[in-house]
CSV table of C-alpha atoms and ligand atoms in Angstrom, one decimal:
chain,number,residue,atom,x,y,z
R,1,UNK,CA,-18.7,-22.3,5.5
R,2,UNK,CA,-19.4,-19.2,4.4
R,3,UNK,CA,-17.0,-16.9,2.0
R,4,UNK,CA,-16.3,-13.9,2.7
R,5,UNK,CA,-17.0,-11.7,-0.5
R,6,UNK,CA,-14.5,-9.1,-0.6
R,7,UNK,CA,-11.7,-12.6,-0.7
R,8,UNK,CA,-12.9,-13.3,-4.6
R,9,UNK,CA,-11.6,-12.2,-7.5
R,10,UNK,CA,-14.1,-12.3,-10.3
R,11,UNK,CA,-12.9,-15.2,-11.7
R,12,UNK,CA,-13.3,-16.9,-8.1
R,13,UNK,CA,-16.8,-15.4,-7.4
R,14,UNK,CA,-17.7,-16.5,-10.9
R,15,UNK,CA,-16.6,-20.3,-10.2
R,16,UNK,CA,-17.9,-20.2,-6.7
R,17,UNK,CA,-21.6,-19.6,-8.2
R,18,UNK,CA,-21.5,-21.6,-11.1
R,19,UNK,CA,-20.4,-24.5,-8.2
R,20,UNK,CA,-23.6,-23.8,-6.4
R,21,UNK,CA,-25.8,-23.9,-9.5
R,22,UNK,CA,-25.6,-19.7,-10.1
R,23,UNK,CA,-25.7,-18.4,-13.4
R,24,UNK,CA,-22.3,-16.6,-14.4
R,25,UNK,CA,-23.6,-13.0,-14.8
R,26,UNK,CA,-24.8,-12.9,-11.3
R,27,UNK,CA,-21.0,-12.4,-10.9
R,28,UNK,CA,-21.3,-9.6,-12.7
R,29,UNK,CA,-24.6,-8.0,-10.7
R,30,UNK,CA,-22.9,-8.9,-7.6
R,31,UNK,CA,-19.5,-6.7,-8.4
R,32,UNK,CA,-22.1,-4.0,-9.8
R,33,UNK,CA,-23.8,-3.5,-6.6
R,34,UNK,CA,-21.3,-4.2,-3.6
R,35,UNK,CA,-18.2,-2.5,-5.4
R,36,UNK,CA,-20.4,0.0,-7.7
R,37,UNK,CA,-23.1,1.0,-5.5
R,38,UNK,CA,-21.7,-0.3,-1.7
R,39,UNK,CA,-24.8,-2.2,-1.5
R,40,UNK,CA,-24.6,-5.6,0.8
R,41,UNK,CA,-28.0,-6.3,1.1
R,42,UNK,CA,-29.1,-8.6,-0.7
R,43,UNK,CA,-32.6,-8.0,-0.5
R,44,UNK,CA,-31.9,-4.7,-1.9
R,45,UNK,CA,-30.4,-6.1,-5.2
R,46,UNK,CA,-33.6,-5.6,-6.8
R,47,UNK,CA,-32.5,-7.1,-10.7
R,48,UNK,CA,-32.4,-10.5,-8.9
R,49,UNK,CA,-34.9,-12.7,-8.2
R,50,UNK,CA,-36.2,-13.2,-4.7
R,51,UNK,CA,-34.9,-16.8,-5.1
R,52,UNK,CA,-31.5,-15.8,-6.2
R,53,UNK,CA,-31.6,-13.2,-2.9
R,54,UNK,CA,-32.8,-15.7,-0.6
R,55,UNK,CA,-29.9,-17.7,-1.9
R,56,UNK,CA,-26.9,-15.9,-1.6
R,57,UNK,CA,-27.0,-15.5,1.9
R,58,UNK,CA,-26.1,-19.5,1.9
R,59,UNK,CA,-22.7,-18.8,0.4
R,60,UNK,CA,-21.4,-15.0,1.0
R,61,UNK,CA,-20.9,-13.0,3.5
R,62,UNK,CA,-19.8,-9.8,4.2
R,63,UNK,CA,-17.2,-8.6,6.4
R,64,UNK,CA,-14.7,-5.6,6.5
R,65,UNK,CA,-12.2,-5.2,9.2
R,66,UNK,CA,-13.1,-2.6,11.9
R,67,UNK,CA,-11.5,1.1,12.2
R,68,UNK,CA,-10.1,1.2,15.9
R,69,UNK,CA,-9.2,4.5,15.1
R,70,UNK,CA,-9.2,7.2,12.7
R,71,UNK,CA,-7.1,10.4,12.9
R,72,UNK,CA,-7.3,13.0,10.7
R,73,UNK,CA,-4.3,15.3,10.6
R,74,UNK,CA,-3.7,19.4,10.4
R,75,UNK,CA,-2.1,18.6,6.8
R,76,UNK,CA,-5.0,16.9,5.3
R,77,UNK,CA,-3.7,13.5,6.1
R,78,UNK,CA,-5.7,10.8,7.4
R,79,UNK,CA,-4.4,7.5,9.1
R,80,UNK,CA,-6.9,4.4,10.0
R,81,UNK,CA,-5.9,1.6,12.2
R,82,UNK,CA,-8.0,-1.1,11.5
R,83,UNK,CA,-8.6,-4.7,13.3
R,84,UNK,CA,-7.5,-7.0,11.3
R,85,UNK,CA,-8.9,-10.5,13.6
R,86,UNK,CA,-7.4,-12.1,16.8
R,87,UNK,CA,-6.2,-8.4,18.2
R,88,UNK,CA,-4.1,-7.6,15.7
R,89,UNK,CA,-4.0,-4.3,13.8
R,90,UNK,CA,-2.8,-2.5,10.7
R,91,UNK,CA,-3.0,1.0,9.4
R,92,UNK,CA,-3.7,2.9,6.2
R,93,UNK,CA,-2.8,6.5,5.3
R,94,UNK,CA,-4.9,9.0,3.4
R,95,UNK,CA,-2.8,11.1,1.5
R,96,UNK,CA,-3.8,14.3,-0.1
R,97,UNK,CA,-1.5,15.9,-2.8
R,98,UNK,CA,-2.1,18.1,-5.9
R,99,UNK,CA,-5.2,16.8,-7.8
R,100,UNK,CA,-4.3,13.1,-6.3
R,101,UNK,CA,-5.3,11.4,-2.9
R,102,UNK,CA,-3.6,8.5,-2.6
R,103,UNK,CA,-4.1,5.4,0.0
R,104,UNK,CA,-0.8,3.8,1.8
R,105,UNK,CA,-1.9,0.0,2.5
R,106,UNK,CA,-0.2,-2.7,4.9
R,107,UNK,CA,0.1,-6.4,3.4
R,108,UNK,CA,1.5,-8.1,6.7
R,109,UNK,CA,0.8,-7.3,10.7
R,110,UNK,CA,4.9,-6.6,11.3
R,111,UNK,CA,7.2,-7.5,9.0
R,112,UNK,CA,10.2,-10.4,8.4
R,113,UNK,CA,12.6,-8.3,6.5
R,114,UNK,CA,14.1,-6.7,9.6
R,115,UNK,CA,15.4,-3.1,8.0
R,116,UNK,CA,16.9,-1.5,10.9
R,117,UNK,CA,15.6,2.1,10.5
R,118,UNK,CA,11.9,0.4,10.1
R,119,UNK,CA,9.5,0.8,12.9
R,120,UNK,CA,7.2,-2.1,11.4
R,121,UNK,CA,10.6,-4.6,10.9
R,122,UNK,CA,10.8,-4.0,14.9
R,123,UNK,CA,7.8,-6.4,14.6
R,124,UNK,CA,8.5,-9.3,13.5
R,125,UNK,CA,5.6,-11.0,11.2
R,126,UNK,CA,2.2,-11.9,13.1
R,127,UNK,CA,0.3,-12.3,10.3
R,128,UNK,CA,-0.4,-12.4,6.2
R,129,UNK,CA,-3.5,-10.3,5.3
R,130,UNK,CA,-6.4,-11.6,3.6
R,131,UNK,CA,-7.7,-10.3,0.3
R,132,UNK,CA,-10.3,-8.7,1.5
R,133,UNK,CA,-8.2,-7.2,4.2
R,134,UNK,CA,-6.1,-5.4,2.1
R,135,UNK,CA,-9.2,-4.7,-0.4
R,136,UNK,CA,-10.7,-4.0,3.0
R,137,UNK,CA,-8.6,-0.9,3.7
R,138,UNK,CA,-9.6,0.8,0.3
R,139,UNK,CA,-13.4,0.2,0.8
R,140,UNK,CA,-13.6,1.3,4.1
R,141,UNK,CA,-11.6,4.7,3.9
R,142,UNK,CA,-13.9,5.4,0.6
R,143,UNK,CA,-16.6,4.7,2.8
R,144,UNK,CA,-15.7,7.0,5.2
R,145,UNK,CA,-14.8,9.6,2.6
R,146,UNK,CA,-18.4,9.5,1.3
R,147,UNK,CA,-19.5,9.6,4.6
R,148,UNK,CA,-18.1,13.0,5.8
R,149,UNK,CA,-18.7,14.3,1.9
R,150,UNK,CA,-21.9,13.5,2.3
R,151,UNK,CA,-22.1,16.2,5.5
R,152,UNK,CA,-23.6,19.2,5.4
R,153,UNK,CA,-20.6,21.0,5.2
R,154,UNK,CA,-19.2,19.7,1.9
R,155,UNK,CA,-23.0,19.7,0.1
R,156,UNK,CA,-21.7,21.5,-3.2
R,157,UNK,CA,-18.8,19.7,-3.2
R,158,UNK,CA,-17.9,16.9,-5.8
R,159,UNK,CA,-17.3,13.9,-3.9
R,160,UNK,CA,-13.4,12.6,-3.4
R,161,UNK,CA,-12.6,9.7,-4.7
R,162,UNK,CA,-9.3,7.5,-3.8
R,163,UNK,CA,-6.9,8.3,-7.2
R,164,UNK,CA,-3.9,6.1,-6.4
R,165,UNK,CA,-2.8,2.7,-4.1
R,166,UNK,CA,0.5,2.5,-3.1
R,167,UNK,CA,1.6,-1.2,-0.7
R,168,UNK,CA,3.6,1.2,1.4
R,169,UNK,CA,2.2,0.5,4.6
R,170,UNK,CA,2.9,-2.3,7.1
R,171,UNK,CA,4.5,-5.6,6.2
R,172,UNK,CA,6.4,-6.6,2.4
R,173,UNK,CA,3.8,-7.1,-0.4
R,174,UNK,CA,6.1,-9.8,-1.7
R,175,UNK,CA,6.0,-12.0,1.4
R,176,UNK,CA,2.6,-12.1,1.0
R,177,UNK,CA,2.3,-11.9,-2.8
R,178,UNK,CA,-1.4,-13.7,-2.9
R,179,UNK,CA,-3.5,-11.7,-1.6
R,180,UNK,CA,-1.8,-8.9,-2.9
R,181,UNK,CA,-1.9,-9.7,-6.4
R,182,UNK,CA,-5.8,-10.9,-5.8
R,183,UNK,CA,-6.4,-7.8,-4.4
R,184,UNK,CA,-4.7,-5.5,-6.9
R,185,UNK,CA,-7.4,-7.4,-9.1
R,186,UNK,CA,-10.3,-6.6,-7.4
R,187,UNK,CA,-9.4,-3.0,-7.1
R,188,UNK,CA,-8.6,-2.6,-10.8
R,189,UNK,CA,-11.7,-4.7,-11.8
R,190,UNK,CA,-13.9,-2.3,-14.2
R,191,UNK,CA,-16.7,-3.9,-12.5
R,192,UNK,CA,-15.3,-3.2,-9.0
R,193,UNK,CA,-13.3,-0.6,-7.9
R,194,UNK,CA,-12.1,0.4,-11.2
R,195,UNK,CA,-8.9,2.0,-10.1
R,196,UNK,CA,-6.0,1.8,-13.0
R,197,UNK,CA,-3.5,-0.3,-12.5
R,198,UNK,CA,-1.2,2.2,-14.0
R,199,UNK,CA,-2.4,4.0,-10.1
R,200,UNK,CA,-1.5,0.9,-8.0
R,201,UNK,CA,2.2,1.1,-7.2
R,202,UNK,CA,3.7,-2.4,-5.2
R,203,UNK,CA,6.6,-1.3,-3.0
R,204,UNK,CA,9.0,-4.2,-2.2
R,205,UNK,CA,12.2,-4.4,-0.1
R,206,UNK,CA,13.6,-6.6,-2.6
R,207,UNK,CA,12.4,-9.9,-3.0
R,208,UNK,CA,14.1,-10.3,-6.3
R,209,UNK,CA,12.4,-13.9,-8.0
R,210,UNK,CA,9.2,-12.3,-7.7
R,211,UNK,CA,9.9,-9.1,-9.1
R,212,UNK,CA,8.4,-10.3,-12.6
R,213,UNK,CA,5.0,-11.4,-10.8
R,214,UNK,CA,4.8,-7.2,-10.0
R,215,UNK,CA,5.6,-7.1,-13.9
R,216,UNK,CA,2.7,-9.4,-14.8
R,217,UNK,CA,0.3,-8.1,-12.6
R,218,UNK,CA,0.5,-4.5,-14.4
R,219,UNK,CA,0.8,-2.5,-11.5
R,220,UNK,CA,4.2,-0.3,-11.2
R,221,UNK,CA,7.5,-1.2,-9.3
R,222,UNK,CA,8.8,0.3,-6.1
R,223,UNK,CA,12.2,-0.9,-4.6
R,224,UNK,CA,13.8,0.7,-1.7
R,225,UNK,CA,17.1,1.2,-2.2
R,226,UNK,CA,18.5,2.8,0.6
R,227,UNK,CA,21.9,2.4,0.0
R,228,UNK,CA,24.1,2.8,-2.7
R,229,UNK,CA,26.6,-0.4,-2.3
R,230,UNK,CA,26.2,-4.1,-1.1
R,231,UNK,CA,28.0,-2.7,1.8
R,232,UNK,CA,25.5,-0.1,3.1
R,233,UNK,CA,22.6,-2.0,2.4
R,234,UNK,CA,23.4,-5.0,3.9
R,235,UNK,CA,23.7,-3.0,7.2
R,236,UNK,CA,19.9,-1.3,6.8
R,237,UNK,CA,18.5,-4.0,4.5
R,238,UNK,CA,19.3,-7.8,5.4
R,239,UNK,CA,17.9,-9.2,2.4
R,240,UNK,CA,20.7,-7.0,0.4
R,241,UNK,CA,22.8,-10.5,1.4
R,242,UNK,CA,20.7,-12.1,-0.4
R,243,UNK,CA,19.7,-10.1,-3.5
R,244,UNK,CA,22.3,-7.7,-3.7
R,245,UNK,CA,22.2,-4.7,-5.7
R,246,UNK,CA,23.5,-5.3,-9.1
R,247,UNK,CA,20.9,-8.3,-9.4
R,248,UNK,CA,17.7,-5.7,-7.9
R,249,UNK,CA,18.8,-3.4,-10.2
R,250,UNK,CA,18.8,-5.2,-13.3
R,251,UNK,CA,15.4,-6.7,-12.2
R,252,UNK,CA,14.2,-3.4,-11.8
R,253,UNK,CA,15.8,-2.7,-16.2
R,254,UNK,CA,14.1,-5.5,-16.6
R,255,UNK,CA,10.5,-4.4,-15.5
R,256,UNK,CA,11.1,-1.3,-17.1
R,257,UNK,CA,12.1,-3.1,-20.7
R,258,UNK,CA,8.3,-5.0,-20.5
R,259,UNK,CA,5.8,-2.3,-19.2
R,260,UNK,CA,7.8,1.0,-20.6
R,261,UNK,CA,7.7,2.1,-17.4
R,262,UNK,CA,9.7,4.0,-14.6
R,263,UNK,CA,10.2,2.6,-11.5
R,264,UNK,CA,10.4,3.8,-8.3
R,265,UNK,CA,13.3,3.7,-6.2
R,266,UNK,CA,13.2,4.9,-2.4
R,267,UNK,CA,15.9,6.2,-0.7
R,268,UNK,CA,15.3,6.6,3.0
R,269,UNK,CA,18.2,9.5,4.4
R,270,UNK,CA,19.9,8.6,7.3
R,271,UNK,CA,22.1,11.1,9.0
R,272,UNK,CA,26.0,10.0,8.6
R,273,UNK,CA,24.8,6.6,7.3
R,274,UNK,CA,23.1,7.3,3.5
R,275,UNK,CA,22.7,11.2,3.0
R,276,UNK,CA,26.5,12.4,1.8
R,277,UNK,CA,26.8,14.1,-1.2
R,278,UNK,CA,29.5,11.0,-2.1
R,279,UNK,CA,26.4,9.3,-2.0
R,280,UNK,CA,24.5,10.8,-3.8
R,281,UNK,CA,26.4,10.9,-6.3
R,282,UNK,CA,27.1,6.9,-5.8
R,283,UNK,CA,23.2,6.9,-6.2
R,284,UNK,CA,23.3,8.6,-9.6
R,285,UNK,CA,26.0,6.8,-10.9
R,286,UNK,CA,24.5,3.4,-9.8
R,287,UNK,CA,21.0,4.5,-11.2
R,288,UNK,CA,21.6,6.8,-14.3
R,289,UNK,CA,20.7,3.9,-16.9
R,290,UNK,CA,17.8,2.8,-14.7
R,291,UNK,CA,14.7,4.2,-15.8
R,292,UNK,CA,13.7,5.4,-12.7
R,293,UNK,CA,12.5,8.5,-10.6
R,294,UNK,CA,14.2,8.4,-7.3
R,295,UNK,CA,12.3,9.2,-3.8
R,296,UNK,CA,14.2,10.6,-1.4
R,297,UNK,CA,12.6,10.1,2.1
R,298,UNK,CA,14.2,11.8,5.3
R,299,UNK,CA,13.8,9.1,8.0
R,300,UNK,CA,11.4,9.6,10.6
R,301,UNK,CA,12.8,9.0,13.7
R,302,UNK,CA,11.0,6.9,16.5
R,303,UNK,CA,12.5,6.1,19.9
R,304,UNK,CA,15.8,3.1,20.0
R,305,UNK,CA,16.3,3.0,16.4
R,306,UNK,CA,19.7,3.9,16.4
R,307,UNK,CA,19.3,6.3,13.6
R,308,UNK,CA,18.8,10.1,13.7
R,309,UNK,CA,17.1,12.2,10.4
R,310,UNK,CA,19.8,14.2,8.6
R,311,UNK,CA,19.2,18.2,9.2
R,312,UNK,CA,16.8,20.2,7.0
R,313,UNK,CA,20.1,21.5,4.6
R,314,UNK,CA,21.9,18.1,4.5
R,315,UNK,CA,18.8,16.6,2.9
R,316,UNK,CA,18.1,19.9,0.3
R,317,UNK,CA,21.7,19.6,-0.5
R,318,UNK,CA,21.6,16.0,-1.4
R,319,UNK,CA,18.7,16.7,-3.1
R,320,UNK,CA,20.0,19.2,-5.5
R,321,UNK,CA,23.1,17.1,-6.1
R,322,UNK,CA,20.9,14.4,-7.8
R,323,UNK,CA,19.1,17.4,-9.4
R,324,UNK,CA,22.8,19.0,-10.7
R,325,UNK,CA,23.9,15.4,-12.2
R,326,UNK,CA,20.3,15.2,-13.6
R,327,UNK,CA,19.2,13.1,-12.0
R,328,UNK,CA,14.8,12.6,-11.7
R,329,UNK,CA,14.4,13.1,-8.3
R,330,UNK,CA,11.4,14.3,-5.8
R,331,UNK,CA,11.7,14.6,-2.2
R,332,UNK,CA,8.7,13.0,-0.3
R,333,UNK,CA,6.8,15.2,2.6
R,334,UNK,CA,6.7,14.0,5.5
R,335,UNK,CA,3.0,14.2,6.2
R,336,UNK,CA,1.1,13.6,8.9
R,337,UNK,CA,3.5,13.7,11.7
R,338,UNK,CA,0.7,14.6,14.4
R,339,UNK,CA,-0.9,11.5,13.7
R,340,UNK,CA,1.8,9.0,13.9
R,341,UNK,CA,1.7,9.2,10.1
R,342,UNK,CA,5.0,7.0,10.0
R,343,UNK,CA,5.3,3.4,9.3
R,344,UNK,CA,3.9,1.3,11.7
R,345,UNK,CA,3.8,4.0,14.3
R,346,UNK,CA,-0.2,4.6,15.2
R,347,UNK,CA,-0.3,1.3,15.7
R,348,UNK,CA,1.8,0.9,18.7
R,349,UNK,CA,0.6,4.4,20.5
R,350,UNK,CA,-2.9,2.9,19.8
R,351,UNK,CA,-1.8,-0.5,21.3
R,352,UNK,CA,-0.6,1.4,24.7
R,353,UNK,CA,-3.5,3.5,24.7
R,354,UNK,CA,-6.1,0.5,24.6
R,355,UNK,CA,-9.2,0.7,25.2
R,356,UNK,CA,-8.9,2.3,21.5
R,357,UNK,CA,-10.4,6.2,21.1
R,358,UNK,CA,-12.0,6.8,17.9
R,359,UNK,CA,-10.9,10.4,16.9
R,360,UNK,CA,-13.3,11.4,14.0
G,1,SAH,N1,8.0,-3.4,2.6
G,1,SAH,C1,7.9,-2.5,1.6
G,1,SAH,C2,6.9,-1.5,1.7
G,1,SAH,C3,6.6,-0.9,3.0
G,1,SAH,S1,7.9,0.2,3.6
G,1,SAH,C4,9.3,-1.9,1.3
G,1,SAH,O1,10.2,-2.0,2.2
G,1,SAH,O2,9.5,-1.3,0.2
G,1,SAH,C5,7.6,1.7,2.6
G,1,SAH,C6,8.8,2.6,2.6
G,1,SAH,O3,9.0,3.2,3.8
G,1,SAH,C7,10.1,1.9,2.2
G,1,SAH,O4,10.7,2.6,1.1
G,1,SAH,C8,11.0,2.0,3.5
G,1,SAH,O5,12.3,2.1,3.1
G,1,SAH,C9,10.4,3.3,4.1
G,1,SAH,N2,10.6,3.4,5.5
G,1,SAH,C10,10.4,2.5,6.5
G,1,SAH,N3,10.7,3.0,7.7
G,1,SAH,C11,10.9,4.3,7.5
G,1,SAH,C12,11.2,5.4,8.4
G,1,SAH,N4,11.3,5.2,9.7
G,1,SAH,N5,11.5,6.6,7.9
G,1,SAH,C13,11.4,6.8,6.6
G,1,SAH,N6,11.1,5.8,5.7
G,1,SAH,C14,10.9,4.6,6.2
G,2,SF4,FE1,9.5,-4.6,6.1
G,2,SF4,FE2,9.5,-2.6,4.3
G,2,SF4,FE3,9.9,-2.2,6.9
G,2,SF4,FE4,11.8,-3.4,5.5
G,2,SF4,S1,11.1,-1.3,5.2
G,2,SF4,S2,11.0,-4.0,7.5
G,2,SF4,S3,10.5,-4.6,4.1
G,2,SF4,S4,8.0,-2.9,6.0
C-alpha cells in the first residue's frame, strides 16, 4: 500500500523511511522539495540518488483532492469546493483583508453538532477528513494563487502568499481532532509550509475535554458562543447541554492563562433570538474577565432555517453597546455573498447543479 504523502507529519514520514531502510534526512529533502518548492517528481529531486528516486515511488504517493469548482467573488473572495473521495465535497474560502489573506478550512463533510442556524449542521456527518485533506485545501488554493500570479497580468507583482488558517469551514475541528492537529503540524512545519502557529486559529463549538489539546497544539482558540445564558444556547447550540457555559468559559481562562493569549469568541446575531442590547450587555458581563476579542457575525440566512439576520442598525447598535461597556469587539464582513461564501452553502448549489462548472 502506498502512503499518501501529504497524511505524514515529519515525525511519521521520518519513521516511515527509516522502516524501509531510508536514511532520516531524506525526510528532510522530501519536506524541502514537495512543501518548499511544490515539486512531486521524484525524478526531479536532483540532491538524491537515482536509487533513492527510483525508490520512493514504492512507498509515497501523491494525491490532493480535486477543485470541483472555484469561484472568485466581486469582493476579492475566493471559495473552492473540492472532492474529497466517494462524491463527497468540502469547501475552503479565500479571504482577503488588510495586509492578511486568510484560508477558512472544513475538518468534516457535515457536521454532528446540529446548531440550528448552521447550514453545514443541516448535514449531519458523512465523513472525517484526512490529513492531507485538510493540508490539501492550503496546498491547492496556494497553488492556484501562484498560478494566476504567475499570469501575465500580475508580472511585477510580488506573489500572495496564504498569511493565516482559520478551521472555520465545514464540520467541528474537535470531532475530528487527528487530522486536525497533524495537519496544523504540517502547515507550521519550518520545513513545510512554515505558516506560524500563532496564524492558525481552531474554531470549536465547544467540545470542552479537548479544549487543552488546542492549548498544546499552539494554535489560538475560537469558541462560538452565540448565546449569553445556558438557556439560549442550548436552543442554537445542543452541545451547550452538555458543556454549558460557565465550564466553556473557564476553559477558554484557562487557555488564555498557558499561552497569554486572547481567544476568540463568536457571536452569530440572530434577529429577536441573540442581538438585543440586554444581550449584549449579558455578553459583556459574562465575558469582561475573559481575555477575549469578541466576533460578532450577522447570520447569513439560507432557505428553512427558521432564523432571519437582524437589520443593518440593530447589529451597529449592538455593536457599539459592547464598544460603550469596553468591550474588544470587531464585527466580521460578510464576504463573498455572490459566491455562496457562507458555511456550507457552495456546496449544496454545486451538488444541484452537477455535472460541476469550473468558474475560473
Ligand atoms: N464547528 C466550528 C467551526 C465551523 S463554524 C464552530 O462551530 O466553531 C464557524 C463559525 O460560523 C461558527 O462561529 C458558527 O457559529 C458560524 N456560523 C455557522 N453558520 C452560520 C450562519 N448561517 N451565519 C453566520 N455564522 C454562522
Ligand atoms: Fe458544526 Fe460549527 Fe455548524 Fe455547529 S456551527 S453545526 S459545530 S459547523
Amino acid at each position: 500500500m502506498l502512503t499518501n504523502f501529504y497524511d505524514l507529519t515529519y515525525e511519521q514520514l521520518e519513521s516511515l523511511l527509516k522502516d524501509h531502510g531510508f536514511e532520516r534526512f531524506r525526510a528532510d529533502q522530501l519536506y524541502r522539495w514537495v512543501y518548499g518548492r511544490r515539486q512531486t517528481d521524484f525524478a526531479q529531486m536532483t540532491n538524491m540518488s537515482k536509487s533513492v528516486r527510483d525508490k520512493l515511488p514504492e512507498i509515497l504517493r501523491f494525491e490532493l483532492p480535486k477543485v470541483v469548482t472555484h469561484l472568485k467573488s466581486s469582493d476579492g473572495t475566493e471559495k473552492f469546493l473540492f472532492e474529497v473521495g466517494g462524491g463527497d465535497t468540502v469547501e475552503s474560502v479565500l479571504i482577503p483583508a488588510d495586509d492578511r489573506l486568510t484560508l477558512c478550512v472544513s475538518s468534516e463533510v457535515g457536521c454532528n453538532m446540529g446548531c440550528r442556524f448552521c447550514y453545514t449542521g443541516k448535514q449531519k456527518m458523512k465523513r472525517r477528513l484526512t490529513t492531507a485533506e485538510i493540508v490539501g485545501q492550503y496546498l491547492t488554493a496556494l497553488d492556484s494563487l501562484r498560478a494566476s500570479d504567475n499570469s501575465a497580468a500580475n508580472e511585477n507583482l510580488a506573489p500572495r502568499r496564504i498569511t493565516n488558517i482559520v478551521f472555520m469551514g465545514m464540520g467541528e475541528p474537535l470531532d475530528n481532532p487527528d487530522a486536525v492537529f497533524s495537519s496544523i503540524e504540517i502547515l507550521h512545519s519550518p520545513l513545510g509550509c512554515n505558516l506560524s502557529k500563532k496564524k492558525i486559529t481552531v474554531s470549536t463549538s465547544g467540545i470542552v475535554p479537548l479544549i487543552p489539546r488546542i492549548t498544546a497544539s499552539g494554535a489560538r482558540l475560537a469558541v462560538s458562543l452565540n448565546g449569553v445564558n445556558d438557556d439560549v444556547r442550548s436552543k442554537v447550540m445542543p452541545i451547550n447541554k452538555r458543556w454549558p457555559i460557565d465550564e466553556l468559559l473557564e476553559s477558554c481562562r484557562e487557555h488564555c492563562r498557558a499561552t497569554g493569549d486572547r481567544v476568540t469568541l463568536e457571536y452569530v446575531l440572530l434577529k429577536d433570538v441573540t442581538d438585543s442590547l440586554d444581550d449584549a450587555r449579558a455578553l459583556h458581563r459574562l465575558t469582561r474577565d475573559v481575555p477575549c476579542k469578541i466576533n460578532i457575525i450577522p447570520f447569513n440566512e439560507h432557505p428553512g432555517s427558521g432564523f432571519e439576520r437582524p437589520d443593518e442598525r440593530q447589529i451597529v447598535k449592538f455593536q457599539n453597546e459592547l464598544i460603550r461597556l469596553g468591550s474588544h469587539v470587531l464585527r466580521r464582513k460578510t464576504m463573498g455573498r455572490d459566491i455562496y461564501a457562507a458555511c456550507g452553502q457552495l456546496r449544496t448549489v454545486a451538488e444541484k447543479r452537477r455535472p460541476a462548472e469550473s468558474h475560473v
